[in-house]
Short mmCIF file of C-alpha atoms and ligand atoms in Angstrom, two decimals:
data_model
loop_
_atom_site.label_atom_id
_atom_site.label_comp_id
_atom_site.label_asym_id
_atom_site.label_seq_id
_atom_site.Cartn_x
_atom_site.Cartn_y
_atom_site.Cartn_z
CA MET A 1 253.46 -7.45 76.72
CA ALA A 2 257.06 -8.40 76.95
CA LYS A 3 255.93 -11.92 75.88
CA VAL A 4 254.14 -10.19 72.88
CA PHE A 5 257.46 -8.37 72.16
CA GLY A 6 259.21 -11.65 72.42
CA LEU A 7 256.70 -13.13 69.91
CA VAL A 8 257.57 -10.29 67.50
CA LEU A 9 261.18 -11.24 67.84
CA GLY A 10 260.36 -14.92 67.33
CA PHE A 11 258.64 -13.98 64.12
CA LEU A 12 261.38 -11.93 62.92
CA THR A 13 263.91 -14.64 63.57
CA GLN A 14 261.96 -17.01 61.46
CA ILE A 15 262.41 -14.90 58.28
CA PHE A 16 266.09 -14.52 58.89
CA PRO A 17 267.78 -14.90 55.41
CA TYR A 18 270.33 -17.62 55.49
CA PRO A 19 273.65 -16.55 54.14
CA SER A 20 274.51 -19.59 52.01
CA GLN A 21 273.33 -23.15 51.16
CA VAL A 22 274.57 -25.35 53.84
CA ARG A 23 276.47 -28.48 52.99
CA LEU A 24 276.45 -30.73 56.06
CA SER A 25 278.26 -33.76 56.89
CA PRO A 26 275.91 -36.83 57.27
CA VAL A 27 276.37 -37.32 61.00
CA GLY A 28 273.01 -36.67 62.76
CA VAL A 29 271.94 -36.82 66.44
CA ASN A 30 271.73 -40.57 67.22
CA ASN A 31 272.21 -41.29 63.49
CA GLY A 32 268.66 -40.12 62.82
CA GLN A 33 267.12 -42.46 65.35
CA VAL A 34 265.53 -39.98 67.79
CA ILE A 35 261.97 -40.55 66.54
CA THR A 36 261.52 -44.30 67.09
CA PRO A 37 258.28 -45.96 66.08
CA GLU A 38 257.30 -45.88 69.73
CA LEU A 39 257.85 -42.27 70.12
CA SER A 40 256.08 -41.63 66.87
CA ASN A 41 253.06 -43.59 68.13
CA SER A 42 252.93 -41.72 71.40
CA ILE A 43 253.32 -38.27 69.64
CA GLN A 44 250.33 -39.40 67.39
CA GLU A 45 248.30 -40.13 70.50
CA ILE A 46 248.95 -36.67 71.84
CA LEU A 47 247.88 -35.22 68.47
CA ASP A 48 244.65 -37.12 68.52
CA VAL A 49 243.85 -36.06 72.09
CA TRP A 50 244.44 -32.39 71.26
CA ASN A 51 242.84 -32.40 67.79
CA ILE A 52 246.17 -31.32 66.21
CA THR A 53 245.83 -32.21 62.53
CA GLY A 54 249.44 -31.81 61.59
CA LEU A 55 252.95 -31.61 63.12
CA SER A 56 256.43 -31.00 61.74
CA VAL A 57 259.50 -31.43 63.93
CA ALA A 58 263.39 -31.22 63.44
CA ILE A 59 265.94 -32.42 65.62
CA VAL A 60 269.05 -30.22 64.98
CA PRO A 61 272.61 -31.25 65.81
CA LYS A 62 275.39 -28.57 66.09
CA SER A 63 276.91 -30.03 62.97
CA GLY A 64 275.46 -32.51 60.57
CA GLU A 65 272.07 -33.21 59.05
CA PRO A 66 268.93 -32.52 61.10
CA GLU A 67 266.47 -35.40 61.56
CA TYR A 68 262.89 -34.33 60.25
CA HIS A 69 259.57 -36.08 61.00
CA SER A 70 256.00 -35.09 60.26
CA TRP A 71 252.45 -36.31 61.15
CA GLY A 72 249.09 -35.68 59.45
CA ASP A 73 248.91 -32.54 57.33
CA ARG A 74 252.24 -30.99 57.53
CA THR A 75 252.43 -27.53 58.80
CA GLU A 76 252.84 -24.96 56.01
CA ASP A 77 255.00 -26.24 53.11
CA GLY A 78 257.64 -28.37 54.94
CA GLU A 79 260.17 -25.81 53.97
CA SER A 80 259.69 -23.72 57.24
CA VAL A 81 260.88 -26.47 59.56
CA THR A 82 263.86 -26.96 57.30
CA GLN A 83 264.64 -23.10 57.23
CA ASP A 84 264.21 -22.98 61.10
CA SER A 85 266.62 -25.86 61.72
CA LYS A 86 269.46 -23.80 59.92
CA TRP A 87 268.51 -20.94 62.08
CA VAL A 88 268.79 -23.04 65.20
CA ALA A 89 272.07 -24.75 64.06
CA LEU A 90 273.41 -21.14 63.79
CA TRP A 91 272.57 -20.44 67.42
CA LEU A 92 274.08 -23.73 68.52
CA ASN A 93 277.22 -22.48 66.93
CA LYS A 94 277.06 -19.27 68.83
CA GLY A 95 276.33 -17.32 65.82
CA VAL A 96 279.15 -18.66 63.53
CA HIS A 97 278.48 -20.41 60.29
CA ASP A 98 281.28 -21.78 58.09
CA ASN A 99 283.84 -19.67 60.07
CA VAL A 100 281.74 -16.51 59.36
CA THR A 101 280.31 -14.71 62.36
CA VAL A 102 276.68 -14.01 61.41
CA ILE A 103 275.53 -13.01 64.88
CA PRO A 104 278.18 -11.00 66.85
CA SER A 105 278.95 -12.63 70.14
CA SER A 106 277.60 -9.70 72.10
CA VAL A 107 274.30 -10.09 70.41
CA TYR A 108 274.36 -13.75 70.99
CA GLY A 109 275.14 -13.13 74.69
CA ASN A 110 272.62 -10.35 75.20
CA ALA A 111 269.75 -12.27 73.35
CA SER A 112 270.22 -15.65 74.86
CA GLN A 113 271.23 -14.62 78.47
CA SER A 114 268.31 -13.56 80.91
CA PHE A 115 267.90 -10.16 81.95
CA ALA A 116 264.47 -10.41 83.52
CA VAL A 117 262.75 -13.26 85.54
CA SER A 118 259.83 -14.55 83.48
CA ILE A 119 258.80 -17.37 85.77
CA GLY A 120 259.83 -16.73 89.27
CA THR A 121 258.92 -20.17 90.78
CA PRO A 122 259.12 -23.68 89.18
CA VAL A 123 255.82 -24.77 87.52
CA ASP A 124 256.78 -28.47 88.23
CA SER A 125 259.71 -30.44 89.44
CA GLU A 126 261.06 -30.83 86.04
CA HIS A 127 261.52 -27.24 85.12
CA SER A 128 263.54 -24.60 86.89
CA ILE A 129 262.71 -20.98 87.27
CA GLU A 130 262.94 -19.06 83.89
CA GLY A 131 264.61 -15.91 82.67
CA TYR A 132 264.19 -13.88 79.59
CA GLY A 133 266.69 -12.25 77.25
CA LEU A 134 266.13 -10.54 73.93
CA GLY A 135 263.48 -12.85 72.39
CA TRP A 136 264.86 -15.97 74.08
CA PHE A 137 263.48 -17.59 77.31
CA ARG A 138 266.03 -19.81 79.29
CA ASN A 139 265.36 -22.49 81.89
CA SER A 140 266.50 -25.87 82.87
CA TYR A 141 264.55 -29.06 82.02
CA LEU A 142 265.44 -32.22 83.93
CA GLY A 143 268.92 -30.39 84.71
CA HIS A 144 269.57 -29.52 81.05
CA ASP A 145 269.84 -25.93 79.99
CA VAL A 146 267.22 -25.02 77.42
CA VAL A 147 266.93 -21.73 75.33
CA TYR A 148 263.62 -21.44 73.59
CA HIS A 149 260.81 -19.36 72.32
CA SER A 150 257.18 -20.52 71.79
CA GLY A 151 254.25 -18.80 70.17
CA SER A 152 250.77 -19.18 68.81
CA ILE A 153 248.62 -17.45 66.21
CA ARG A 154 245.34 -18.44 64.51
CA GLY A 155 245.87 -21.85 63.21
CA LEU A 156 249.38 -22.76 64.39
CA SER A 157 251.48 -23.22 67.52
CA THR A 158 255.34 -23.50 67.62
CA ARG A 159 258.27 -24.03 69.88
CA VAL A 160 261.93 -23.56 68.84
CA SER A 161 264.58 -24.48 71.41
CA PHE A 162 268.31 -25.17 71.56
CA LEU A 163 270.26 -26.86 74.41
CA PRO A 164 273.77 -25.00 74.35
CA ASP A 165 275.54 -27.62 76.46
CA ASN A 166 274.06 -30.74 74.66
CA ASP A 167 274.52 -29.51 71.17
CA VAL A 168 271.05 -30.22 70.00
CA GLY A 169 268.05 -28.13 68.97
CA VAL A 170 264.33 -28.96 68.60
CA VAL A 171 261.86 -27.31 66.34
CA VAL A 172 258.07 -28.11 66.76
CA PHE A 173 255.49 -26.78 64.40
CA ALA A 174 251.73 -27.74 65.00
CA ASN A 175 248.74 -27.19 62.94
CA GLY A 176 246.41 -25.70 65.58
CA ASP A 177 246.40 -22.58 67.84
CA ASN A 178 246.44 -22.46 71.55
CA LYS A 179 248.52 -25.70 71.67
CA ALA A 180 251.28 -24.59 74.04
CA ALA A 181 250.86 -27.31 76.42
CA PRO A 182 250.96 -30.35 73.95
CA VAL A 183 253.61 -28.68 71.89
CA MET A 184 255.80 -28.32 75.00
CA ASN A 185 255.02 -31.87 75.99
CA ILE A 186 256.11 -33.02 72.56
CA SER A 187 259.20 -31.02 72.64
CA ASN A 188 260.22 -32.36 75.92
CA SER A 189 259.60 -35.94 74.85
CA ILE A 190 261.91 -35.44 71.92
CA ILE A 191 264.52 -33.92 74.25
CA ASP A 192 264.01 -36.94 76.52
CA ALA A 193 264.63 -39.37 73.54
CA ALA A 194 267.62 -37.25 72.05
CA LEU A 195 269.39 -37.13 75.43
CA HIS A 196 268.37 -40.58 76.72
CA LEU A 197 266.68 -39.01 79.71
CA ARG A 198 264.08 -41.05 81.84
CA SER A 199 265.73 -44.34 80.55
CA GLY A 200 266.88 -45.12 84.00
CA PRO A 201 264.78 -46.25 86.88
CA ALA A 202 261.47 -44.37 87.25
CA PRO A 203 261.80 -41.24 89.59
CA PRO A 204 260.54 -41.79 93.04
CA ILE A 205 256.95 -40.89 93.47
CA ILE A 206 256.71 -37.61 95.45
CA PRO A 207 253.71 -37.33 97.56
CA GLU A 208 251.43 -34.68 96.36
CA LYS A 209 251.73 -31.45 98.12
CA LYS A 210 248.74 -29.77 99.75
CA ALA A 211 247.97 -26.62 97.66
CA VAL A 212 248.84 -23.51 99.66
CA THR A 213 245.88 -21.26 99.61
CA SER A 214 247.07 -17.67 99.89
CA PRO A 215 244.85 -15.33 101.63
CA SER A 216 242.84 -13.51 98.95
CA GLU A 217 243.83 -9.87 98.62
CA ASP A 218 240.93 -7.43 99.28
CA ILE A 219 239.70 -6.04 95.98
CA VAL A 220 239.99 -2.38 95.95
CA ASN A 221 237.45 -0.36 93.85
CA LEU A 222 238.60 1.88 90.93
CA GLU A 223 239.43 5.39 92.04
CA LEU A 224 237.08 6.90 89.46
CA PRO A 225 233.91 5.65 87.69
CA LEU A 226 234.70 3.10 84.95
CA GLU A 227 233.72 5.47 82.14
CA GLU A 228 236.57 7.75 83.16
CA PHE A 229 239.03 5.27 82.06
CA SER A 230 237.55 4.92 78.54
CA GLY A 231 239.11 7.05 75.84
CA THR A 232 241.99 7.21 73.32
CA TYR A 233 245.50 6.13 74.50
CA THR A 234 248.68 6.39 72.57
CA ASP A 235 252.29 5.08 72.77
CA PRO A 236 254.94 5.77 69.90
CA GLY A 237 255.75 2.07 69.55
CA TYR A 238 252.45 0.39 69.94
CA GLY A 239 250.18 3.05 68.38
CA THR A 240 246.75 4.33 69.22
CA PHE A 241 243.65 2.76 70.23
CA THR A 242 240.33 3.56 72.07
CA PHE A 243 238.91 1.82 75.13
CA CYS A 244 235.23 1.62 75.44
CA SER A 245 233.22 1.27 78.76
CA PRO A 246 229.63 -0.14 78.77
CA SER A 247 228.42 3.47 78.75
CA SER A 248 230.38 4.54 75.60
CA ASP A 249 227.99 5.38 72.86
CA SER A 250 230.01 6.34 69.84
CA LEU A 251 229.44 4.16 66.73
CA TYR A 252 232.93 2.68 67.19
CA CYS A 253 232.13 1.76 70.76
CA GLN A 254 228.70 0.21 69.89
CA GLN A 255 230.34 -2.08 67.30
CA VAL A 256 233.20 -3.04 69.70
CA ILE A 257 230.72 -3.88 72.50
CA ALA A 258 228.43 -5.74 70.07
CA ASN A 259 231.42 -7.85 68.96
CA PHE A 260 232.43 -8.80 72.54
CA THR A 261 228.80 -9.37 73.50
CA ALA A 262 228.41 -11.82 70.55
CA VAL A 263 231.42 -13.97 71.80
CA ASP A 264 230.73 -13.58 75.46
CA SER A 265 227.07 -14.76 75.20
CA VAL A 266 228.21 -18.21 73.95
CA ARG A 267 230.98 -18.54 76.59
CA PRO A 268 230.14 -20.80 79.70
CA SER A 269 231.62 -17.98 81.94
CA ALA A 270 232.28 -14.47 80.80
CA PRO A 271 234.24 -12.14 83.02
CA SER A 272 232.06 -10.64 85.74
CA SER A 273 234.42 -7.85 86.73
CA PRO A 274 234.13 -4.45 84.99
CA GLN A 275 235.87 -4.42 81.62
CA LEU A 276 237.39 -1.98 79.20
CA LEU A 277 237.13 -3.10 75.44
CA ALA A 278 238.94 -1.94 72.29
CA ALA A 279 239.48 -2.91 68.71
CA TRP A 280 243.14 -3.80 68.05
CA PRO A 281 243.58 -5.23 64.63
CA ARG A 282 246.94 -6.82 64.39
CA VAL A 283 248.45 -10.18 62.98
CA TRP A 284 247.48 -12.22 66.04
CA THR A 285 244.76 -10.16 67.60
CA SER A 286 241.60 -8.38 66.70
CA HIS A 287 240.71 -6.73 70.05
CA LEU A 288 241.90 -5.95 73.48
CA ARG A 289 240.07 -6.87 76.76
CA ALA A 290 240.99 -5.20 79.99
CA VAL A 291 239.38 -6.86 83.06
CA HIS A 292 239.35 -5.03 86.39
CA GLN A 293 241.59 -6.48 89.16
CA SER A 294 242.06 -4.08 92.03
CA GLY A 295 242.56 -0.42 92.48
CA ASN A 296 243.44 1.12 89.14
CA LYS A 297 244.90 -2.16 87.77
CA PHE A 298 243.44 -4.14 84.89
CA MET A 299 244.47 -7.47 83.44
CA LEU A 300 245.01 -6.72 79.62
CA LEU A 301 244.29 -9.65 77.44
CA PRO A 302 245.00 -9.36 73.66
CA THR A 303 242.57 -11.60 71.91
CA ALA A 304 241.01 -12.56 68.67
CA LEU A 305 237.23 -12.42 68.25
CA PHE A 306 235.16 -14.12 65.49
CA PRO A 307 231.80 -12.65 66.26
CA GLU A 308 230.38 -14.16 63.08
CA GLY A 309 232.17 -17.53 63.41
CA TYR A 310 234.63 -18.76 60.67
CA GLY A 311 233.80 -20.20 57.28
CA ARG A 312 230.42 -21.81 57.20
CA ASP A 313 230.22 -22.26 60.93
CA SER A 314 228.57 -18.92 62.21
CA THR A 315 228.92 -19.68 65.99
CA PRO A 316 230.82 -16.74 67.52
CA PHE A 317 234.10 -17.58 69.31
CA GLU A 318 237.25 -16.13 70.79
CA THR A 319 240.73 -17.34 70.60
CA ALA A 320 243.62 -16.16 72.80
CA GLU A 321 247.01 -17.68 73.45
CA ILE A 322 246.64 -20.12 76.34
CA GLY A 323 249.37 -19.82 78.85
CA THR A 324 250.06 -16.21 78.31
CA PRO A 325 249.07 -14.51 81.53
CA GLY A 326 248.41 -11.27 79.72
CA ALA A 327 249.76 -8.00 81.08
CA THR A 328 248.91 -5.71 83.79
CA ALA A 329 247.65 -2.32 82.87
CA GLU A 330 248.09 0.13 85.73
CA PHE A 331 246.22 3.38 85.24
CA VAL A 332 247.46 6.80 86.70
CA VAL A 333 244.96 9.40 88.00
CA GLU A 334 246.24 12.92 88.62
CA ASN A 335 244.10 15.81 89.79
CA GLY A 336 241.00 13.60 89.49
CA LYS A 337 241.80 12.72 85.75
CA VAL A 338 243.16 9.60 84.07
CA VAL A 339 246.49 10.57 82.51
CA GLY A 340 247.55 7.30 81.01
CA PHE A 341 248.52 3.78 81.98
CA GLY A 342 251.62 1.67 82.30
CA LEU A 343 252.00 -1.89 80.91
CA PHE A 344 253.71 -4.74 82.91
CA GLY A 345 254.28 -7.86 80.96
CA GLY A 346 253.12 -11.13 82.46
CA ASP A 347 255.33 -12.46 85.33
CA GLN A 348 258.30 -10.80 84.16
CA VAL A 349 260.03 -8.63 86.68
CA ALA A 350 262.66 -6.30 85.22
CA GLU A 351 265.17 -4.60 87.42
CA ARG A 352 263.46 -1.38 86.63
CA ALA A 353 260.31 -2.65 88.24
CA ARG A 354 262.14 -3.45 91.49
CA THR A 355 264.01 -0.24 91.83
CA LEU A 356 261.95 2.62 90.38
CA THR A 357 258.76 4.01 91.92
CA THR A 358 256.45 5.79 89.68
CA VAL A 359 254.25 3.75 87.29
CA LYS A 360 255.58 5.64 84.28
CA ASP A 361 259.16 4.77 85.23
CA ARG A 362 258.58 1.15 86.27
CA ALA A 363 256.26 0.25 83.30
CA GLU A 364 257.68 -1.56 80.21
CA VAL A 365 255.39 0.53 77.88
CA TRP A 366 253.62 3.78 78.82
CA PHE A 367 250.43 5.04 77.08
CA ASP A 368 249.38 8.66 77.27
CA LYS A 369 245.73 9.41 77.39
CA VAL A 370 244.97 11.73 74.50
CA GLN A 371 241.13 11.89 74.35
CA ASN A 372 238.54 11.27 76.93
CA THR A 373 235.38 10.18 74.92
CA GLY A 374 235.30 6.39 74.11
C1 NAG B 1 238.64 -32.34 70.05
O1 NAG B 1 237.49 -32.29 69.17
C2 NAG B 1 236.34 -32.98 69.75
C3 NAG B 1 235.31 -33.05 68.67
O2 NAG B 1 235.13 -31.68 68.06
C4 NAG B 1 235.95 -32.23 70.98
O3 NAG B 1 234.83 -32.86 71.56
C5 NAG B 1 237.05 -32.27 72.02
O4 NAG B 1 236.72 -31.46 73.07
C6 NAG B 1 238.31 -31.72 71.29
N1 NAG B 1 239.45 -31.80 72.34
C7 NAG B 1 240.21 -30.73 72.63
C8 NAG B 1 241.30 -31.01 73.50
O5 NAG B 1 240.07 -29.69 72.19
C1 NAG B 2 287.39 -22.81 59.46
O1 NAG B 2 288.64 -22.29 59.84
C2 NAG B 2 289.55 -23.54 60.28
C3 NAG B 2 290.78 -22.88 60.95
O2 NAG B 2 291.35 -21.93 60.15
C4 NAG B 2 289.80 -24.34 59.08
O3 NAG B 2 290.60 -25.46 59.35
C5 NAG B 2 288.38 -24.84 58.36
O4 NAG B 2 288.72 -25.53 57.27
C6 NAG B 2 287.62 -23.68 58.20
N1 NAG B 2 286.18 -24.19 57.78
C7 NAG B 2 285.53 -23.67 56.81
C8 NAG B 2 284.22 -24.25 56.56
O5 NAG B 2 285.96 -22.67 56.05
C1 NAG B 3 275.75 -7.11 75.68
O1 NAG B 3 276.18 -5.99 74.70
C2 NAG B 3 277.05 -5.13 75.32
C3 NAG B 3 277.30 -3.99 74.24
O2 NAG B 3 277.69 -4.65 72.95
C4 NAG B 3 278.42 -5.96 75.49
O3 NAG B 3 279.42 -5.09 76.09
C5 NAG B 3 278.16 -7.07 76.48
O4 NAG B 3 279.33 -7.88 76.67
C6 NAG B 3 277.02 -8.01 76.01
N1 NAG B 3 276.69 -8.93 76.96
C7 NAG B 3 276.77 -10.24 76.82
C8 NAG B 3 276.33 -11.15 77.90
O5 NAG B 3 277.22 -10.74 75.75
C1 NAG B 4 253.45 -35.37 78.60
O1 NAG B 4 252.13 -35.29 79.18
C2 NAG B 4 251.82 -36.58 79.95
C3 NAG B 4 250.33 -36.42 80.42
O2 NAG B 4 250.17 -35.25 81.20
C4 NAG B 4 252.75 -36.81 81.06
O3 NAG B 4 252.48 -37.96 81.65
C5 NAG B 4 254.20 -36.92 80.44
O4 NAG B 4 255.10 -36.94 81.56
C6 NAG B 4 254.53 -35.62 79.68
N1 NAG B 4 255.86 -35.90 78.90
C7 NAG B 4 256.75 -34.98 78.89
C8 NAG B 4 257.98 -35.22 78.37
O5 NAG B 4 256.64 -33.81 79.63
C1 NAG B 5 233.26 -6.31 64.66
O1 NAG B 5 233.30 -7.49 64.07
C2 NAG B 5 233.16 -7.65 62.67
C3 NAG B 5 233.08 -9.02 62.14
O2 NAG B 5 234.22 -9.63 62.58
C4 NAG B 5 234.38 -6.87 62.11
O3 NAG B 5 234.30 -6.79 60.64
C5 NAG B 5 234.43 -5.45 62.51
O4 NAG B 5 235.61 -4.85 62.15
C6 NAG B 5 234.33 -5.32 64.08
N1 NAG B 5 234.30 -3.96 64.45
C7 NAG B 5 234.79 -3.57 65.64
C8 NAG B 5 234.76 -2.10 65.83
O5 NAG B 5 235.21 -4.29 66.55
#
């Protein structure tokens, strides 16, 4: 859920009103030569492989004109990538524009420095572990400090980053949802070109490590029958929603279950563990799927269902942001009754989670159960 929070911040930052029209000197990164014809061709190949129909990028120097490039159908109106590069330039200048402090330095510091660990072990040899501040993730790519935020909603995927020590930012907007992997690959290729990385001798080939198989933990059953976990939950910030179990028979639950059944019936593999299902109509989701893990813990996956397909294609489908691990929902049972659940975002481990003991205190968000029937 912290990732979802981050996403919210990411969206807010994109509509930041810029104080005045920028007049920039004509000095760009590499004099506007980052996107060479070779790089442009290799990016086009990535777009073809991943069925991305349009891409806009901006390479943003600390001062001077950004370099823009687009492929296929440009995302949105072409204005967005321009607006976003002004926002990135502001961050490269630590919140100062034309000698005017737009972002106070304490806000710059708290937002861009990490307070939680979002990725605790490197995913590959090119990236370090990753931290999370207020809306910005921070890690190291090939030894270079990168501050970024990525996101995806229906129809588009984005990644906005800046390298505070290298005075350059990269904005990537793609036409296509669930494109976190190729968008990161493209963003990294642009950083490689802007910083002349990988131009030296090829890195040594490291023998593939044998995958370490951790002993699978024993799955513990739910403390109470699944239907005891259905019902209405509320949080002052996130609002109120109702989880259905397969035995919930209200009209609402019949519709929720029918909508999930429609998309699950055409999936090659639907989850086989017990599930709690809810409607959750928001900008980037329509429903919530909670899949039982162990004990009173469920994996909570915000998702968008299209039970009647989209447009003229009526094939049901589901779309959820790939790469987002989902959040863990840990339910609390007191005196034989479910009283609520705490949400723990993705891999993020906040200090709170290491030092406090009760679910309610450790959780990033706490939902009270307010009604039993689903
Ligand atoms: C791209 O589209 C083609 C045709 O619809 C499909 O077969 C292929 O799986 C898609 N590739 C990806 C990476 O989604
Ligand atoms: C910012 O302040 C410096 C030092 O006072 C001055 O030299 C410079 O012209 C100012 N720049 C702008 C854009 O006002
Ligand atoms: C975070 O904000 C607090 C309160 O304004 C400030 O004292 C502190 O220096 C900030 N931290 C950073 C890293 O900027
Ligand atoms: C992009 O992905 C390709 C294929 O997986 C990989 O060979 C290449 O190293 C990646 N490039 C970057 C800059 O991550
Ligand atoms: C079920 O799906 C239909 C079609 O997308 C939608 O209009 C309706 O709101 C959904 N209802 C629930 C309760 O999920």
